[in-house]
Short mmCIF file of C-alpha atoms (C1' of nucleotides) in Angstrom, two decimals:
data_model
loop_
_atom_site.label_atom_id
_atom_site.label_comp_id
_atom_site.label_asym_id
_atom_site.label_seq_id
_atom_site.Cartn_x
_atom_site.Cartn_y
_atom_site.Cartn_z
CA MET A 14 -0.07 0.07 -0.08
CA LEU A 15 1.26 3.50 -0.98
CA ASP A 16 1.83 6.30 1.73
CA SER A 17 -0.50 8.83 -0.57
CA THR A 18 -3.39 7.62 1.70
CA PRO A 19 -2.45 8.73 5.32
CA SER A 20 -2.94 5.91 7.85
CA LEU A 21 -5.60 6.18 10.54
CA LEU A 22 -3.31 7.17 13.06
CA THR A 23 -1.74 9.98 11.11
CA THR A 24 -5.23 11.29 10.54
CA ALA A 25 -6.19 11.19 14.12
CA ARG A 26 -2.76 12.71 15.33
CA ASN A 27 -3.52 15.52 12.69
CA LYS A 28 -7.02 16.10 13.99
CA LEU A 29 -5.68 15.88 17.88
CA GLU A 30 -3.35 18.46 16.91
CA GLU A 31 -5.75 20.64 15.39
CA TYR A 32 -8.33 20.31 18.20
CA LEU A 33 -5.54 21.19 20.73
CA LEU A 34 -4.21 24.22 18.91
CA LYS A 35 -8.15 25.41 18.48
CA LYS A 36 -8.76 24.85 22.38
CA GLY A 37 -5.45 26.29 23.31
CA LEU A 38 -4.22 23.04 25.19
CA ARG A 39 -0.80 21.63 25.03
CA ARG A 40 0.54 19.09 23.14
CA SER A 41 1.95 17.07 25.70
CA SER A 42 3.75 13.72 24.64
CA GLU A 43 1.42 11.61 26.83
CA ARG A 44 -1.70 12.88 24.79
CA PHE A 45 -0.20 11.65 21.53
CA ALA A 46 1.18 8.35 23.15
CA ILE A 47 -2.11 7.49 24.42
CA LEU A 48 -3.67 8.25 21.17
CA GLU A 49 -1.15 6.16 19.40
CA GLU A 50 -2.15 3.24 21.95
CA VAL A 51 -5.86 3.91 21.33
CA TYR A 52 -5.49 3.46 17.43
CA SER A 53 -3.54 0.09 17.62
CA ARG A 54 -6.32 -1.59 19.32
CA ASP A 55 -9.38 -2.83 17.66
CA ASP A 56 -11.36 -3.75 20.88
CA HIS A 57 -13.53 -2.19 23.49
CA PHE A 58 -11.05 -1.63 26.34
CA ASP A 59 -11.71 0.28 29.62
CA ALA A 60 -9.61 2.83 31.20
CA GLU A 61 -7.47 0.11 33.16
CA ASP A 62 -7.24 -1.74 30.14
CA LEU A 63 -5.31 1.27 28.48
CA TYR A 64 -3.38 2.16 31.77
CA GLN A 65 -1.87 -1.21 31.89
CA ALA A 66 -1.00 -1.33 28.06
CA MET A 67 0.87 1.96 28.52
CA HIS A 68 2.97 0.63 30.99
CA GLN A 69 3.86 -2.44 28.78
CA ARG A 70 4.39 0.05 26.07
CA SER A 71 6.81 1.54 28.48
CA PHE A 72 5.19 4.86 28.22
CA ALA A 73 4.10 4.85 31.81
CA VAL A 74 1.22 7.35 32.62
CA SER A 75 -0.71 7.82 35.61
CA ARG A 76 -4.44 6.79 35.80
CA ALA A 77 -5.43 10.23 36.31
CA THR A 78 -3.46 11.03 32.86
CA VAL A 79 -5.34 8.38 31.28
CA TYR A 80 -8.59 9.70 32.42
CA ASN A 81 -8.06 13.08 31.40
CA THR A 82 -6.56 12.46 28.03
CA LEU A 83 -9.47 10.08 27.39
CA GLU A 84 -11.64 12.80 27.93
CA VAL A 85 -10.13 15.06 25.56
CA LEU A 86 -10.08 12.22 22.93
CA VAL A 87 -13.97 11.89 23.30
CA ASP A 88 -14.28 15.43 23.10
CA CYS A 89 -12.80 16.03 19.94
CA GLY A 90 -14.45 12.79 18.18
CA LEU A 91 -11.38 10.65 18.34
CA VAL A 92 -12.54 7.93 20.70
CA ARG A 93 -16.16 7.11 21.66
CA LYS A 94 -17.29 6.15 24.99
CA ASN A 95 -19.56 3.20 25.95
CA GLN A 96 -21.70 2.69 29.01
CA PHE A 97 -22.50 -0.97 28.50
CA GLY A 98 -24.85 -2.05 31.00
CA ASP A 99 -24.05 -5.77 31.02
CA GLU A 100 -21.48 -7.09 33.48
CA ASP A 101 -20.35 -4.01 35.40
CA ASN A 102 -22.49 -0.98 35.87
CA THR A 103 -19.49 1.40 36.68
CA LYS A 104 -17.04 0.80 33.90
CA SER A 105 -17.07 2.80 30.55
CA ARG A 106 -15.59 0.98 27.63
CA PHE A 107 -13.72 3.04 24.81
CA GLU A 108 -13.04 2.52 21.19
CA LYS A 109 -11.46 4.51 18.37
CA GLY A 110 -13.94 6.92 16.87
CA LEU A 111 -12.23 7.39 13.29
CA GLY A 112 -12.46 5.25 10.31
CA ARG A 113 -15.63 3.45 11.15
CA GLN A 114 -19.03 4.00 10.35
CA GLN A 115 -21.41 4.48 12.96
CA HIS A 116 -22.39 1.09 14.43
CA ALA A 117 -24.12 -0.44 17.42
CA HIS A 118 -23.40 -3.23 19.60
CA LEU A 119 -24.65 -6.85 20.27
CA ILE A 120 -23.35 -7.99 23.85
CA CYS A 121 -23.63 -11.64 25.11
CA VAL A 122 -25.09 -11.63 28.66
CA ASN A 123 -23.11 -14.89 29.33
CA CYS A 124 -19.52 -14.20 28.00
CA HIS A 125 -19.65 -10.64 27.46
CA ARG A 126 -18.48 -10.53 23.91
CA VAL A 127 -19.13 -7.35 22.40
CA ILE A 128 -20.09 -7.42 18.45
CA GLU A 129 -20.65 -4.47 16.37
CA PHE A 130 -23.05 -4.36 13.70
CA CYS A 131 -24.59 -1.55 11.31
CA ASP A 132 -28.08 -1.08 10.19
CA PRO A 133 -29.12 1.98 8.01
CA ARG A 134 -32.68 1.68 9.69
CA LEU A 135 -30.91 2.88 12.71
CA GLN A 136 -30.28 6.56 10.97
CA LEU A 137 -33.78 6.48 9.89
CA ILE A 138 -35.26 5.92 13.11
CA LYS A 139 -32.83 8.86 14.39
CA THR A 140 -34.20 11.37 11.80
CA THR A 141 -38.06 10.69 12.47
CA VAL A 142 -37.70 10.69 16.03
CA GLY A 143 -35.40 14.11 16.14
CA HIS A 144 -37.95 15.60 13.70
CA THR A 145 -41.18 14.42 15.67
CA MET A 146 -39.92 15.35 19.23
CA GLN A 147 -38.20 18.67 18.13
CA PHE A 148 -34.91 17.05 19.41
CA GLN A 149 -31.63 17.81 17.81
CA VAL A 150 -30.29 14.38 18.07
CA GLU A 151 -26.43 14.26 18.19
CA SER A 152 -25.55 10.81 18.85
CA HIS A 153 -26.61 7.44 19.71
CA SER A 154 -26.26 4.36 21.75
CA LEU A 155 -27.86 1.01 20.83
CA VAL A 156 -27.15 -2.17 22.30
CA PHE A 157 -28.77 -5.38 22.22
CA TYR A 158 -28.19 -8.18 24.81
CA GLY A 159 -28.64 -11.64 24.16
CA GLU A 160 -27.03 -15.06 23.89
CA CYS A 161 -24.34 -15.36 21.37
CA ASN A 162 -23.88 -18.85 19.58
CA ASP A 163 -19.94 -19.26 20.60
CA GLU A 164 -19.47 -22.93 21.06
CA MET A 165 -17.46 -22.47 24.34
CA CYS A 166 -19.96 -19.78 25.69
CA VAL A 167 -22.79 -22.20 24.95
CA ALA A 168 -21.01 -25.22 26.60
CA ARG A 169 -20.39 -22.84 29.79
CA THR A 170 -23.99 -21.57 29.94
CA LYS A 171 -25.44 -24.79 29.80
CA ALA A 172 -23.19 -25.82 32.35
CA ALA A 173 -23.87 -23.33 34.98
CA ALA A 174 -27.85 -23.75 34.10
CA ALA A 175 -27.60 -27.32 35.07
CA ASN A 176 -25.78 -26.29 38.12
CA ALA A 177 -28.50 -23.62 39.15
CA ASN A 178 -31.37 -26.32 38.47
CA SER A 179 -29.75 -28.55 40.93
CA ASN A 180 -30.26 -26.11 43.68
CA MET B 28 -63.63 3.43 36.32
CA LEU B 29 -64.80 -0.04 37.52
CA ASP B 30 -62.57 -2.43 39.45
CA SER B 31 -63.14 -5.27 36.80
CA THR B 32 -60.06 -4.08 35.22
CA PRO B 33 -57.19 -4.63 37.99
CA SER B 34 -54.89 -1.83 38.55
CA LEU B 35 -51.25 -1.84 37.32
CA LEU B 36 -50.24 -2.16 40.97
CA THR B 37 -52.53 -5.08 41.49
CA THR B 38 -51.31 -6.77 38.78
CA ALA B 39 -47.78 -5.82 39.65
CA ARG B 40 -48.21 -7.34 43.23
CA ASN B 41 -49.73 -10.61 41.81
CA LYS B 42 -46.87 -11.03 39.56
CA LEU B 43 -44.52 -10.56 42.49
CA GLU B 44 -46.06 -12.63 44.65
CA GLU B 45 -46.11 -15.55 41.87
CA TYR B 46 -42.50 -14.79 41.34
CA LEU B 47 -40.97 -15.04 45.05
CA LEU B 48 -43.26 -18.38 45.42
CA LYS B 49 -41.83 -19.94 42.36
CA LYS B 50 -38.45 -19.15 43.66
CA GLY B 51 -39.03 -19.85 47.10
CA LEU B 52 -38.22 -16.13 48.43
CA ARG B 53 -39.98 -14.50 51.28
CA ARG B 54 -42.84 -12.09 51.01
CA SER B 55 -41.28 -9.44 53.27
CA SER B 56 -43.19 -6.37 53.59
CA GLU B 57 -40.32 -4.24 52.44
CA ARG B 58 -40.45 -6.02 49.20
CA PHE B 59 -44.31 -5.21 48.70
CA ALA B 60 -43.77 -1.73 49.86
CA ILE B 61 -41.04 -0.80 47.47
CA LEU B 62 -43.18 -2.19 44.73
CA GLU B 63 -45.75 0.13 45.83
CA GLU B 64 -43.53 2.97 45.65
CA VAL B 65 -42.05 2.23 41.96
CA TYR B 66 -45.67 1.77 40.60
CA SER B 67 -46.72 5.37 41.97
CA ARG B 68 -44.16 6.81 40.06
CA ASP B 69 -43.88 7.73 36.36
CA ASP B 70 -40.40 8.85 36.16
CA HIS B 71 -36.95 7.52 35.69
CA PHE B 72 -35.52 7.32 39.28
CA ASP B 73 -32.15 6.10 40.75
CA ALA B 74 -31.78 4.05 43.70
CA GLU B 75 -31.42 7.16 46.32
CA ASP B 76 -34.77 8.69 45.22
CA LEU B 77 -36.20 5.51 45.94
CA TYR B 78 -34.44 5.31 49.35
CA GLN B 79 -35.58 8.86 49.91
CA ALA B 80 -38.98 8.24 48.68
CA MET B 81 -39.45 5.71 51.04
CA HIS B 82 -38.37 7.43 54.27
CA GLN B 83 -40.93 10.18 53.31
CA ARG B 84 -43.46 7.60 52.82
CA SER B 85 -42.76 6.88 56.28
CA PHE B 86 -41.67 3.23 55.20
CA ALA B 87 -37.80 3.37 56.22
CA VAL B 88 -36.05 0.95 54.41
CA SER B 89 -32.23 0.70 54.18
CA ARG B 90 -29.97 1.24 50.96
CA ALA B 91 -29.03 -2.38 50.95
CA THR B 92 -32.77 -3.51 50.91
CA VAL B 93 -33.61 -0.98 48.17
CA TYR B 94 -30.45 -2.51 45.93
CA ASN B 95 -31.78 -5.64 46.81
CA THR B 96 -35.31 -5.61 46.17
CA LEU B 97 -34.55 -3.60 42.86
CA GLU B 98 -32.43 -6.76 41.61
CA VAL B 99 -35.52 -8.83 42.39
CA LEU B 100 -37.89 -6.74 40.65
CA VAL B 101 -35.81 -6.32 37.76
CA ASP B 102 -35.30 -10.12 37.70
CA CYS B 103 -39.04 -10.87 37.31
CA GLY B 104 -39.50 -7.84 34.86
CA LEU B 105 -41.57 -5.56 37.31
CA VAL B 106 -38.83 -3.11 36.88
CA ARG B 107 -36.41 -2.13 34.03
CA LYS B 108 -33.01 -0.91 34.59
CA ASN B 109 -31.29 1.34 32.36
CA GLN B 110 -27.80 2.85 32.04
CA PHE B 111 -27.62 6.11 30.96
CA GLY B 112 -24.28 7.29 30.07
CA ASP B 113 -25.19 11.01 30.06
CA GLU B 114 -24.86 12.76 33.33
CA ASP B 115 -23.31 10.26 35.60
CA ASN B 116 -21.29 7.00 34.74
CA THR B 117 -22.21 5.08 37.47
CA LYS B 118 -25.90 5.64 38.32
CA SER B 119 -28.49 3.32 37.08
CA ARG B 120 -31.96 4.54 36.72
CA PHE B 121 -35.03 2.49 36.92
CA GLU B 122 -38.72 2.63 35.59
CA LYS B 123 -41.49 0.24 36.19
CA GLY B 124 -41.84 -2.62 33.67
CA LEU B 125 -45.35 -3.28 33.47
CA GLY B 126 -48.37 -1.45 31.48
CA ARG B 127 -45.96 0.09 28.98
CA GLN B 128 -44.63 -0.90 25.64
CA GLN B 129 -41.10 -1.54 24.69
CA HIS B 130 -39.56 1.94 24.14
CA ALA B 131 -36.31 3.95 23.87
CA HIS B 132 -35.21 7.27 25.29
CA LEU B 133 -34.21 10.38 23.97
CA ILE B 134 -31.86 12.44 26.53
CA CYS B 135 -31.16 15.96 26.53
CA VAL B 136 -27.32 16.58 27.20
CA ASN B 137 -27.82 19.76 28.59
CA CYS B 138 -30.90 19.40 31.04
CA HIS B 139 -30.93 15.64 31.53
CA ARG B 140 -34.36 15.38 30.58
CA VAL B 141 -35.53 11.97 29.75
CA ILE B 142 -38.48 11.41 26.89
CA GLU B 143 -39.51 8.35 25.80
CA PHE B 144 -40.46 7.05 22.37
CA CYS B 145 -41.53 4.33 20.44
CA ASP B 146 -40.59 3.10 16.80
CA PRO B 147 -41.49 -0.22 15.37
CA ARG B 148 -38.51 -0.31 13.01
CA LEU B 149 -36.38 -1.03 16.23
CA GLN B 150 -38.26 -4.54 16.57
CA LEU B 151 -37.17 -4.94 12.95
CA ILE B 152 -33.73 -4.32 13.15
CA LYS B 153 -33.49 -6.45 16.34
CA THR B 154 -34.98 -9.54 14.49
CA THR B 155 -32.55 -9.05 11.48
CA VAL B 156 -29.58 -8.54 13.54
CA GLY B 157 -30.26 -11.60 15.59
CA HIS B 158 -30.61 -13.37 12.52
CA THR B 159 -27.65 -12.24 10.72
CA MET B 160 -25.48 -12.55 13.76
CA GLN B 161 -27.00 -15.83 15.03
CA PHE B 162 -27.58 -14.21 18.41
CA GLN B 163 -30.70 -14.76 20.40
CA VAL B 164 -31.50 -11.13 21.29
CA GLU B 165 -33.25 -10.72 24.66
CA SER B 166 -33.29 -7.22 25.10
CA HIS B 167 -32.25 -3.96 23.95
CA SER B 168 -31.32 -0.25 25.03
CA LEU B 169 -31.62 2.55 22.53
CA VAL B 170 -30.64 6.17 23.88
CA PHE B 171 -30.31 9.24 21.55
CA TYR B 172 -28.43 11.99 23.02
CA GLY B 173 -29.06 15.73 22.01
CA GLU B 174 -30.58 18.80 22.59
CA CYS B 175 -33.92 19.32 23.42
CA ASN B 176 -36.14 22.48 22.57
CA ASP B 177 -37.45 23.23 26.14
CA GLU B 178 -37.48 27.12 26.59
CA MET B 179 -35.59 27.01 29.82
CA CYS B 180 -33.27 24.49 28.81
CA VAL B 181 -32.47 26.43 25.54
CA ALA B 182 -31.86 29.60 27.46
CA ARG B 183 -29.62 28.06 30.13
CA THR B 184 -27.41 26.65 27.29
CA LYS B 185 -27.28 29.80 25.32
CA ALA B 186 -26.06 31.50 28.67
CA ALA B 187 -23.51 28.97 29.34
CA ALA B 188 -22.32 28.86 25.81
CA ALA B 189 -21.82 32.64 25.86
CA ASN B 190 -19.80 32.25 29.27
CA ALA B 191 -17.74 29.51 27.70
CA ASN B 192 -16.79 32.04 24.54
CA SER B 193 -15.89 34.73 26.84
CA ASN B 194 -12.95 32.48 27.99
"C1'" DA C 5 8.09 33.19 33.10
"C1'" DT C 6 3.31 31.45 33.03
"C1'" DG C 7 0.34 28.34 34.25
"C1'" DC C 8 -1.48 24.16 32.26
"C1'" DG C 9 -1.02 18.93 32.48
"C1'" DT C 10 0.96 15.30 35.04
"C1'" DG C 11 1.46 12.42 39.16
"C1'" DC C 12 0.52 10.29 43.44
"C1'" DA C 13 -2.76 9.86 46.91
"C1'" DA C 14 -6.72 10.46 48.95
"C1'" DA C 15 -11.41 11.54 48.52
"C1'" DG C 16 -15.75 10.58 46.13
"C1'" DC C 17 -19.87 8.25 44.30
"C1'" DC C 18 -22.46 4.50 43.65
"C1'" DT C 19 -23.15 -0.47 44.96
"C1'" DT C 20 -21.91 -4.64 47.36
"C1'" DT C 21 -20.55 -7.45 51.40
"C1'" DG C 22 -20.25 -8.94 56.20
"C1'" DC C 23 -22.36 -9.82 60.40
"C1'" DA C 24 -26.17 -9.58 63.78
"C1'" DG C 25 -30.56 -9.20 64.68
"C1'" DT C 26 -35.51 -10.21 62.92
"C1'" DC C 27 -39.20 -12.00 60.49
"C1'" DT C 28 -41.37 -15.29 57.04
"C1'" DC C 29 -42.14 -20.35 56.16
"C1'" DG D 5 -37.11 -23.28 64.94
"C1'" DA D 6 -34.31 -22.81 60.66
"C1'" DG D 7 -32.44 -19.83 57.40
"C1'" DA D 8 -33.77 -16.08 54.52
"C1'" DC D 9 -34.06 -10.93 54.60
"C1'" DT D 10 -33.21 -6.58 56.77
"C1'" DG D 11 -30.17 -2.94 58.75
"C1'" DC D 12 -26.06 -0.68 59.45
"C1'" DA D 13 -21.29 0.38 58.80
"C1'" DA D 14 -17.49 -1.02 56.32
"C1'" DA D 15 -15.40 -2.26 52.05
"C1'" DG D 16 -15.09 -2.46 47.13
"C1'" DG D 17 -14.50 -0.61 42.17
"C1'" DC D 18 -14.35 2.84 39.17
"C1'" DT D 19 -13.49 7.87 38.69
"C1'" DT D 20 -12.35 12.50 40.26
"C1'" DT D 21 -9.80 15.98 42.95
"C1'" DG D 22 -6.07 18.62 45.70
"C1'" DC D 23 -1.50 19.73 45.71
"C1'" DA D 24 3.14 20.10 44.16
"C1'" DC D 25 6.29 19.58 40.33
"C1'" DG D 26 7.60 19.89 35.52
"C1'" DC D 27 7.07 21.14 31.01
"C1'" DA D 28 4.93 23.23 26.92
"C1'" DT D 29 3.85 28.06 25.14
#
DNA sequence: ATGCGTGCAAAGCCTTTGCAGTCTC
DNA sequence: GAGACTGCAAAGGCTTTGCACGCAT
């Protein structure tokens, strides 16, 4: 692949630079290092995951900085913040915000696997509702909870159910 | 109105009774009192709201009992638990689960107002996705975030924005 | 040089848990 | 009477905050 198309990370870095400049915020090395880590991942990670990853990457930052930077990145659209109410009430999970179309999530209530999907009808609903309710819709969060068909997950769940029945 | 149609509360009480019996749980007065409070409200309340309301109702229960009972009520479908990721990460908000069709929420990012709406297309998406992804979808959570058009909210937001610009 | 950003640890908030006493079954 | 449920307070997990130091501007 030629370099004529800038990588996602490069685009993100430029966008962050622009945002910091516009807001009069400082371009600290921590902010760019964290951005890099975020854009090297393809999963839905929480703040602690990111904190640990930065330490393994031998760019140790404090948790405070992780939280602070994530807020900046969310604010400029480079990171998306999700509140999945499945396993853990309190924990937020993040994902990169560039280079992916709007999507929704499917979460297995047993193994907590997260699957992404897109459906154009969601956009239609958004438009209709905004219009009907006189509401400026800016973003959405659609999550379906259910049971996935992964072999190991199903097996484990069946075993657990059998256990529960014996009570 | 005649009593031939049992009230929502009565229906809920019966359902709870049935559930407790089936599960071999005890029919404590706290559980029924909390159910009554829940079904007297039409809003999206959190655990603390409920705790306070019970004390004003002079049926004082502990927070532990509030949380315990809410879990029971969620489990038997008499209460719905929402994780709105707007104002506060950690707080769950609850609403009664009977006598209302499946719906989604619209949340104002400024005043945190919660509006409910229904759209049949959501059901279609659910069906399609479940089929495509081989996933047994059990429940959903759809939230749109945006700005509502309430007069006071708009005024307050404009004032806040003006303040921010002067920085 | 100014003062924002970072790191550390402590505090905060919502929620869960442990233990003793109480009430349902 | 047995043990599940409640109340209280303490602990727990994630996140935010206060303060001192360091770095970008």
